[in-house]
CSV table of C-alpha atoms and ligand atoms in Angstrom, one decimal:
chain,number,residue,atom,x,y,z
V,1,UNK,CA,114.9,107.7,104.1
V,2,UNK,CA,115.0,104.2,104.0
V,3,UNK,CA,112.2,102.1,103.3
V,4,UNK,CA,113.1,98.5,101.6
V,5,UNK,CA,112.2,95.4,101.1
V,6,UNK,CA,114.5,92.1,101.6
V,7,UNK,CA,113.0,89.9,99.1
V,8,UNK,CA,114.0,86.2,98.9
V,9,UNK,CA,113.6,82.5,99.0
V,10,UNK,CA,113.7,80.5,102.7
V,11,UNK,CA,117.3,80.0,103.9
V,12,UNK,CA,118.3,82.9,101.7
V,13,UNK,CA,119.7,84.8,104.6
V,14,UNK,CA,116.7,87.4,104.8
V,15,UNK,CA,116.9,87.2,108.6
V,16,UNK,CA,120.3,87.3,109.0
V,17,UNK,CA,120.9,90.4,107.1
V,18,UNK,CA,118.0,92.2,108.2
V,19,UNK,CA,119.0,91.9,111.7
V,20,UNK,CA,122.2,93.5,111.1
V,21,UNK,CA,121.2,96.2,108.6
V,22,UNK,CA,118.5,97.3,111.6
V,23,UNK,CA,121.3,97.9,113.8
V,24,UNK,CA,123.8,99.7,111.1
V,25,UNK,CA,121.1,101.7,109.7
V,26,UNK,CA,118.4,102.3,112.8
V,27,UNK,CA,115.3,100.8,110.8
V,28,UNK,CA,112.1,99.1,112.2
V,29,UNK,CA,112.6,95.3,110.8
V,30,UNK,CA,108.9,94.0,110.2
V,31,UNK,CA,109.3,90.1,109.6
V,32,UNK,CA,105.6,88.7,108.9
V,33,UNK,CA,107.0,85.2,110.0
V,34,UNK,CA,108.4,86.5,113.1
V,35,UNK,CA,105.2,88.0,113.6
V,36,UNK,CA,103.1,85.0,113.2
V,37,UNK,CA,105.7,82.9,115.0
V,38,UNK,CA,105.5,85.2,118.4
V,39,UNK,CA,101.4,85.3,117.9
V,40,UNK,CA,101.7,81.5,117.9
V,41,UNK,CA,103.7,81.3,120.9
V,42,UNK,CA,101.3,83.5,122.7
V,43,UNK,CA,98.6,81.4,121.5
V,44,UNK,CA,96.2,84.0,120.4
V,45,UNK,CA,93.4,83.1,118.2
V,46,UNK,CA,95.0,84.4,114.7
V,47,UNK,CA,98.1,82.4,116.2
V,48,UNK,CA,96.0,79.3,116.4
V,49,UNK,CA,94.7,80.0,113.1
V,50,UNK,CA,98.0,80.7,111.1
V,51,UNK,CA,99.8,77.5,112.9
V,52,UNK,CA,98.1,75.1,110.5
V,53,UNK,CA,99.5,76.9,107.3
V,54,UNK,CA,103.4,77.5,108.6
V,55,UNK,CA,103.4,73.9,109.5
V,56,UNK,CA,102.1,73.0,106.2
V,57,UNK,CA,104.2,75.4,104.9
V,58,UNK,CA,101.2,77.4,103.3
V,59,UNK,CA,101.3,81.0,102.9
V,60,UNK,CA,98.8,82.4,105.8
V,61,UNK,CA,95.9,84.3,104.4
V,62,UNK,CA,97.2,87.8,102.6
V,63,UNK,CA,94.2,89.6,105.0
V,64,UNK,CA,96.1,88.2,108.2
V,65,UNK,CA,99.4,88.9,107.3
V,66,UNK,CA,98.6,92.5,105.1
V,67,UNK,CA,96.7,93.5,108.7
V,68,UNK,CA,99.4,92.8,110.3
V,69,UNK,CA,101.9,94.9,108.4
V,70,UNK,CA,99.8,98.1,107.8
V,71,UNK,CA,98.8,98.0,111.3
V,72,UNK,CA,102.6,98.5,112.1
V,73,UNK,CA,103.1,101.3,109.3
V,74,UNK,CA,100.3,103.2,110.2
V,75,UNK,CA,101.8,103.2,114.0
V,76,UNK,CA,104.2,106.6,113.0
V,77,UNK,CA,107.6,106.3,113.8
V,78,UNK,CA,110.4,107.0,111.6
V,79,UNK,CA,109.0,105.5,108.7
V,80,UNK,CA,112.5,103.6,108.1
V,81,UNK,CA,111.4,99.9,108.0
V,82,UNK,CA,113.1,96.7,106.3
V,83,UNK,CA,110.1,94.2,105.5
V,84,UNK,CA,111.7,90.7,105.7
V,85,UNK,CA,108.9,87.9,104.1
V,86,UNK,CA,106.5,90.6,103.4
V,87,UNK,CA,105.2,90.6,100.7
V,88,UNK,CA,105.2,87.2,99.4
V,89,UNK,CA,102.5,87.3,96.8
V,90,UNK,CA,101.5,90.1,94.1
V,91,UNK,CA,98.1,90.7,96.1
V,92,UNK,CA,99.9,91.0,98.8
V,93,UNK,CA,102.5,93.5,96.9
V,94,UNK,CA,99.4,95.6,95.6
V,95,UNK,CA,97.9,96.0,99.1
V,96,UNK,CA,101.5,97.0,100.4
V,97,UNK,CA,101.2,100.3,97.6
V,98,UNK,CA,98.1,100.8,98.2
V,99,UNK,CA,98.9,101.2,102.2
V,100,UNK,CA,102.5,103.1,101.2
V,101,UNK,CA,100.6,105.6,98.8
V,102,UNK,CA,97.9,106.2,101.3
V,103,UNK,CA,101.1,106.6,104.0
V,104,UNK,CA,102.7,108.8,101.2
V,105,UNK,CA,105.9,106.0,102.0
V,106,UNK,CA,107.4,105.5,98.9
V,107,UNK,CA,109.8,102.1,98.7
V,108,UNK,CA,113.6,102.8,97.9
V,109,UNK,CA,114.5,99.2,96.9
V,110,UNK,CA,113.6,96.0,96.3
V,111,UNK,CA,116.9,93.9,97.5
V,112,UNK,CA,116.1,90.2,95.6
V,113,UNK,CA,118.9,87.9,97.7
V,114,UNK,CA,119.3,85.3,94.7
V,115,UNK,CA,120.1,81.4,95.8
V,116,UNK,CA,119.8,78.1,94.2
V,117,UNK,CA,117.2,75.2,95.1
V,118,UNK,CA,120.0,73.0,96.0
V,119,UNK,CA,121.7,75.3,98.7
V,120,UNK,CA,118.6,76.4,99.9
V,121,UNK,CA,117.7,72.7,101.1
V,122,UNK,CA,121.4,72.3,102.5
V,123,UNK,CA,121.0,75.1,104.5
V,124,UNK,CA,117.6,74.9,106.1
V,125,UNK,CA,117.9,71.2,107.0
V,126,UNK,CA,120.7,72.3,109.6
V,127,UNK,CA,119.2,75.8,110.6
V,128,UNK,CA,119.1,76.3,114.6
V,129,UNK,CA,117.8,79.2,115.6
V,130,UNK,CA,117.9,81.2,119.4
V,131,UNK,CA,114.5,81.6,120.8
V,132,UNK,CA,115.9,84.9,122.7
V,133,UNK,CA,117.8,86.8,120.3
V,134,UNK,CA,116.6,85.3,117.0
V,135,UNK,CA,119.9,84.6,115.5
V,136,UNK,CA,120.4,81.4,113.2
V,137,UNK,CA,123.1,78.8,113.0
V,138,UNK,CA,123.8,76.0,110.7
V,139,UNK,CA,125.2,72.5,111.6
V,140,UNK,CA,127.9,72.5,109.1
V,141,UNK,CA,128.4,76.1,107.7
V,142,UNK,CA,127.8,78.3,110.7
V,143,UNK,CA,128.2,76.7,113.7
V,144,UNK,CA,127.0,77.9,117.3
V,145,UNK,CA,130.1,79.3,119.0
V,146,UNK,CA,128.8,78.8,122.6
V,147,UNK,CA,129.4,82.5,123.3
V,148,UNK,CA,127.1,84.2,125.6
V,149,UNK,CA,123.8,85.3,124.2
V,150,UNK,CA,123.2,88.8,123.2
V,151,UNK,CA,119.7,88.9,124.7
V,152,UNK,CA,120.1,87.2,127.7
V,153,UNK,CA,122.3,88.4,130.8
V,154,UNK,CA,125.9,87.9,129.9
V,155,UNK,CA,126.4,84.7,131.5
V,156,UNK,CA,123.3,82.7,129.4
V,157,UNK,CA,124.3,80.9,126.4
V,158,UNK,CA,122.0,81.0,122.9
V,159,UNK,CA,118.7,78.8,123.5
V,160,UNK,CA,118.3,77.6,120.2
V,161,UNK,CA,115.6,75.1,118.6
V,162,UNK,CA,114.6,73.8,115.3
V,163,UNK,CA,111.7,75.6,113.6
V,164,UNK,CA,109.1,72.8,112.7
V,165,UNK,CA,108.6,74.0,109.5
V,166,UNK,CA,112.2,72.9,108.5
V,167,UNK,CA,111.4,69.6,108.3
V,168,UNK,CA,112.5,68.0,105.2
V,169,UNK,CA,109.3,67.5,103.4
V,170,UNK,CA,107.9,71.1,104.5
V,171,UNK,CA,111.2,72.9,103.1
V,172,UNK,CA,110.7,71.6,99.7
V,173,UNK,CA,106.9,71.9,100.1
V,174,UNK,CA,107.9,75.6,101.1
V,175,UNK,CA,110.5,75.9,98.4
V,176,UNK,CA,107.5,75.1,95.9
V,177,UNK,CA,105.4,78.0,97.1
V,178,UNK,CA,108.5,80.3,97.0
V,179,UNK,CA,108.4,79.6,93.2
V,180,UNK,CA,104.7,79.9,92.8
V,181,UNK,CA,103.4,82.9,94.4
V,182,UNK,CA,106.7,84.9,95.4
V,183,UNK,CA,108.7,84.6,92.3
V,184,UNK,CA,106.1,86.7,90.4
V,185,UNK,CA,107.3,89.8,92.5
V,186,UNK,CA,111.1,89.9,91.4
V,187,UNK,CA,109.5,90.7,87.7
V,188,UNK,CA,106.9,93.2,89.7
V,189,UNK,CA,109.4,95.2,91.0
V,190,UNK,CA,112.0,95.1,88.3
V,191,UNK,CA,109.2,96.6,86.1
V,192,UNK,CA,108.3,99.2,88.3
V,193,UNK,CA,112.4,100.0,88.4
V,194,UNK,CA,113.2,99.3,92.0
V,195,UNK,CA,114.6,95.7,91.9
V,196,UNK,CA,118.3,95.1,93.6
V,197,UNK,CA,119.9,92.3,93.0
V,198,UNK,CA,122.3,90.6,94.9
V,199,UNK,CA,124.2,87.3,95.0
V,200,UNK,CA,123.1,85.2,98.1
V,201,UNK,CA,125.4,82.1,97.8
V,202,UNK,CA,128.7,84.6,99.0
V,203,UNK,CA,129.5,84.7,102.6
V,204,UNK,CA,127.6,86.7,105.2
V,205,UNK,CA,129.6,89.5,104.6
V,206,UNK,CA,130.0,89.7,101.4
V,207,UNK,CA,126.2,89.7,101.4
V,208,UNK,CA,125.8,92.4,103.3
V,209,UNK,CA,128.3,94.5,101.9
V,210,UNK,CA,126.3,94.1,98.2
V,211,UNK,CA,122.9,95.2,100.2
V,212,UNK,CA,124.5,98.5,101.8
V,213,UNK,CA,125.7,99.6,98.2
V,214,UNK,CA,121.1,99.8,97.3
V,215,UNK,CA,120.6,101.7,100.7
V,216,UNK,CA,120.3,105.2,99.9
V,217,UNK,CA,122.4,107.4,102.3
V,218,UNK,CA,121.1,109.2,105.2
V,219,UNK,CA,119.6,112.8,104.6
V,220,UNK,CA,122.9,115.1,105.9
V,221,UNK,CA,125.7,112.3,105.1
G,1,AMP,P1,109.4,82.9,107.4
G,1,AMP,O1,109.9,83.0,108.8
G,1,AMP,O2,109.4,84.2,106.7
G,1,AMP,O3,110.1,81.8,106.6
G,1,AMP,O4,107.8,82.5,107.5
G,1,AMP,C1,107.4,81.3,108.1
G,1,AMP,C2,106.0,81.0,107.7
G,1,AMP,O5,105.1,82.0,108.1
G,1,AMP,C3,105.8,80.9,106.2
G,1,AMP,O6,106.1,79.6,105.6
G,1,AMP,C4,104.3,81.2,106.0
G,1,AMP,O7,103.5,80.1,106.5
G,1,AMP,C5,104.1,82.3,107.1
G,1,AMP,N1,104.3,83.6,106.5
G,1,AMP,C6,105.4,84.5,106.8
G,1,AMP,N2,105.2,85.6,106.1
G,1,AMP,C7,104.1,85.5,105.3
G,1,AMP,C8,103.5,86.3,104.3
G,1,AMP,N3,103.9,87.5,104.0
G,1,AMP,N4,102.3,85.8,103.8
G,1,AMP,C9,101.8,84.6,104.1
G,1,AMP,N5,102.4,83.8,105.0
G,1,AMP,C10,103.5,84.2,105.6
């Protein structure tokens, strides 16, 4: 089994990584901002309602965003899932047992993607992202290659946008919160023995290959 959490600042590389352990490892990514982004776009009430905390840079109420989530556990499936952004506050992490003990889904790891306040401003000031396949790209470090986009039909090139919540004054607002009400959980999980940590500041790969060493194996392999 694999049931983890990606724990981590904004512009640590959550995203990113969780997208490619999904493929590599056939698990159900559950990103609450992804989530909320898409509910925006579709301009559903709770979309309406969450918009003014992501542009504020707020943290959305735990009861929208912990409905969300066990909603999508509860659904069956394989019960392998990476949660990217989720949880981001201890109430939020006590409601997450609570739904996994109930699901009898214990967690595997807690993979805590470690970066400094200073890189994480660099890197979210020139983040693009695609609207179709969800990919990101920075200005300076990770340039858009202008190769066909994955989602699209071969011949379409990556749509990307600025998120509005990357707006200088909202990234360190963001940052802030980070600190305040996510921190906490790196010394929630370490006590409760399932915190991995990992150094976020190496390249994408070298990321990734410090993640796959806290997946446990498949059952069989
Ligand atoms: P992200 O894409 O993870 O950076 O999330 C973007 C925004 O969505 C955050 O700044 C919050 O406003 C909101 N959000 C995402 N996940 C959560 C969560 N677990 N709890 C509360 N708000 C969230």
């Amino acid at each position: 089994m694999a049931r983890l959490i990606l724990l981590g600042p904004p512009g640590a590389g959550k995203g990113t990584q969780a997208e490619r352990l999904r493929a590599e490892f056939d698990l159900v990514h559950l990103a609450t901002g992804d989530l909320l982004r898409a509910a925006v776009a579709e301009g559903t009430d709770l979309g309406r309602e969450a918009k003014r905390y992501m542009d504020a840079g707020e943290l959305v109420p735990d009861a929208v965003v912990v409905g969300m989530i066990r909603e999508r556990l509860s659904g069956g499936g394989s019960g392998r899932f990476l949660l990217d952004g989720f949880p981001r506050s201890v109430p939020q992490a006590d409601a997450l047992d609570r739904t996994l003990s109930d699901l009898g889904m214990p967690l595997d790891a807690v993979i805590s993607i470690a970066v400094s306040r200073e890189e994480l401003v660099r890197r979210l000031a020139g983040r693009w992202i695609c609207r179709r396949c969800g990919r990101s790209f920075h200005e300076v470090f990770n340039p858009y290659p202008g190769t066909p986009c994955p989602s699209g039909d071969g011949t379409e090139t990556c749509d990307l946008y600025q998120r509005d919540d990357d707006r200088p004054e909202t990234v360190s607002h963001r940052l802030s919160v980070y600190e305040e009400q996510t921190a906490p959980l790196i010394d929630y999980y370490r006590s409760r023995g399932l915190l991995r940590e990992v150094d976020g500041e190496r390249t994408t790969d070298e990321v990734h290959d410090q993640i796959v060493t806290h997946i446990p194996a498949p059952p069989g392999s």
